[in-house]
PDB file of C-alpha atoms in Angstrom:
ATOM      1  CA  UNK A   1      -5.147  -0.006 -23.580  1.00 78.00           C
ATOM      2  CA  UNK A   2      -4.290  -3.311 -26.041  1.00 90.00           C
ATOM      3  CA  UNK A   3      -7.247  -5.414 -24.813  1.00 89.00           C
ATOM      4  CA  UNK A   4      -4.830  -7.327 -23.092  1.00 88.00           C
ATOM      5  CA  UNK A   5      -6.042 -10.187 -20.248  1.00 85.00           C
ATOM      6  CA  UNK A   6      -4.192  -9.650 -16.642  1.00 76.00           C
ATOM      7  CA  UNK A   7      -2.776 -13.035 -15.918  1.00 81.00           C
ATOM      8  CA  UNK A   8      -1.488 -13.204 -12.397  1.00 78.00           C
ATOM      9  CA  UNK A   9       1.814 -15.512 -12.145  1.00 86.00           C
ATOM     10  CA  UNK A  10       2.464 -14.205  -8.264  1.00 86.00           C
ATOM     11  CA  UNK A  11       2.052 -12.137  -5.438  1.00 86.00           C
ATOM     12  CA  UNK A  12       4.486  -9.323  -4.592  1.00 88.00           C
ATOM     13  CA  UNK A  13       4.475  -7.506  -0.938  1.00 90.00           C
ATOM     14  CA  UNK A  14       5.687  -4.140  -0.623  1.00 89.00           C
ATOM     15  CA  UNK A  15       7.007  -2.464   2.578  1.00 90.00           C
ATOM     16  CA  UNK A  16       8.239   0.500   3.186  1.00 92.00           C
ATOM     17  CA  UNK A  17      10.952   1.728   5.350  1.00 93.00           C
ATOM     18  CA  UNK A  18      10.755   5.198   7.852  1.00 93.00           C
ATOM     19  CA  UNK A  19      12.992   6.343  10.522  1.00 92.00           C
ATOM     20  CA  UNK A  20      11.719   5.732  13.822  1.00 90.00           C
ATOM     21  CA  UNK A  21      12.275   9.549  14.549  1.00 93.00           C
ATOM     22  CA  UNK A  22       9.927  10.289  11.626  1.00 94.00           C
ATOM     23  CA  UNK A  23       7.043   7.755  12.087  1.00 91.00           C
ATOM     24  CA  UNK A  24       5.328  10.889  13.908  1.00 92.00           C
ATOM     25  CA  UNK A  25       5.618  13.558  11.494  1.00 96.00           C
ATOM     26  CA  UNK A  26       2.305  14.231  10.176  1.00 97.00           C
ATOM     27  CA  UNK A  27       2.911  13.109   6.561  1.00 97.00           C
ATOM     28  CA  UNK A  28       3.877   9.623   7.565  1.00 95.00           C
ATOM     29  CA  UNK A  29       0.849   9.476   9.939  1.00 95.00           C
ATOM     30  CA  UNK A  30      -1.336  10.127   6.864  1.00 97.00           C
ATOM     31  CA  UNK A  31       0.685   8.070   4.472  1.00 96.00           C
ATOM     32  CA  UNK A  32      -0.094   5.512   6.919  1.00 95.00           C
ATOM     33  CA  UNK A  33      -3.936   5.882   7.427  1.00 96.00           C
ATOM     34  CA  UNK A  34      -4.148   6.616   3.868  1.00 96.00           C
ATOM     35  CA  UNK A  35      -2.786   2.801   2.965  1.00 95.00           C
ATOM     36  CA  UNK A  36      -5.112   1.257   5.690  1.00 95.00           C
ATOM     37  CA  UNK A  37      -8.468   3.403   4.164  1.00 96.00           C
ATOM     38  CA  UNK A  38     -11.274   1.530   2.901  1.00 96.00           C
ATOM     39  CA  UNK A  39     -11.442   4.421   0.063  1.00 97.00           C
ATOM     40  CA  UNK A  40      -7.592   3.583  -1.059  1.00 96.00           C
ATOM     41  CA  UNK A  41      -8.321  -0.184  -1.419  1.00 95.00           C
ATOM     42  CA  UNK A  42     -10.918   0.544  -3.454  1.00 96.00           C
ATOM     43  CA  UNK A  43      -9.431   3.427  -5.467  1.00 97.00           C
ATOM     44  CA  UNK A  44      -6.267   1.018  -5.987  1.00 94.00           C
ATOM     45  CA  UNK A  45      -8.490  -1.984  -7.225  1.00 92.00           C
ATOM     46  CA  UNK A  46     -10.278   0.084  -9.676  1.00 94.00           C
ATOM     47  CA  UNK A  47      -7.343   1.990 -11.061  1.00 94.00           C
ATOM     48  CA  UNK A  48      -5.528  -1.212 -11.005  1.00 89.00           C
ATOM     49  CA  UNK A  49      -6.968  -4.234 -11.353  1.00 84.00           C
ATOM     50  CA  UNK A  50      -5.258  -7.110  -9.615  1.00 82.00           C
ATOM     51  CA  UNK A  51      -3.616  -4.773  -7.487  1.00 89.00           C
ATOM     52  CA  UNK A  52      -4.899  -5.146  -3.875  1.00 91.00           C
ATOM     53  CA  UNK A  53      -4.373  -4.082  -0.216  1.00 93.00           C
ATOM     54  CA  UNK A  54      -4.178  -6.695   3.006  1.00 93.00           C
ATOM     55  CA  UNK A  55      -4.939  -6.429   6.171  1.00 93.00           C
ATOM     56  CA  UNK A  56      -1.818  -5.551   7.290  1.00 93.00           C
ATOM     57  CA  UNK A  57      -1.438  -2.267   5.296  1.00 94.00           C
ATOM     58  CA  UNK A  58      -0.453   0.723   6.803  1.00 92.00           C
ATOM     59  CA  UNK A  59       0.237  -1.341  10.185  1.00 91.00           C
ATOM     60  CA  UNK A  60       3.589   0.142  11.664  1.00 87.00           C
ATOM     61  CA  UNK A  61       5.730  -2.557  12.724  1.00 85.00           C
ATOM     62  CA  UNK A  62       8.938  -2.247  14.734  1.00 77.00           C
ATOM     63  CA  UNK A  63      12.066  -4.577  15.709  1.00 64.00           C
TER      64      UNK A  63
END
C-alpha cells in the first residue's frame, strides 16, 4: 500500500490449541486439511508475502 520493502528480522511459529474431545468434529478436521493444502500455501504466500507454511502444518500432535 506505501511501497514499502518486507524486511524479515525472524521467524514466528504458530500453533494452535483443540480439545482432544474436539479434534474429530468436522470443522477441526477441515481446519486441519485446510492448513496442510497445497492451495492454502499458495493462497497464503500470495496474499502475504513472506508469510509461509512448513511441513508440519496441520499435523495433529498429542502429549
Amino acid at each position: 500500500m506505501f511501497n514499502l520493502d518486507f524486511i524479515p528480522v525472524g521467524e514466528e511459529i504458530y500453533d494452535f490449541v483443540v480439545r482432544k474431545d474436539r479434534i474429530n468434529k468436522p470443522s477441526v478436521r477441515a481446519f486441519l486439511e485446510t492448513l496442510k493444502s497445497p492451495e492454502f500455501s499458495e493462497a497464503l504466500s500470495r496474499a502475504l508475502p513472506g508469510y509461509r507454511t512448513l511441513p508440519e502444518s496441520g499435523k495433529a500432535i498429542y502429549p
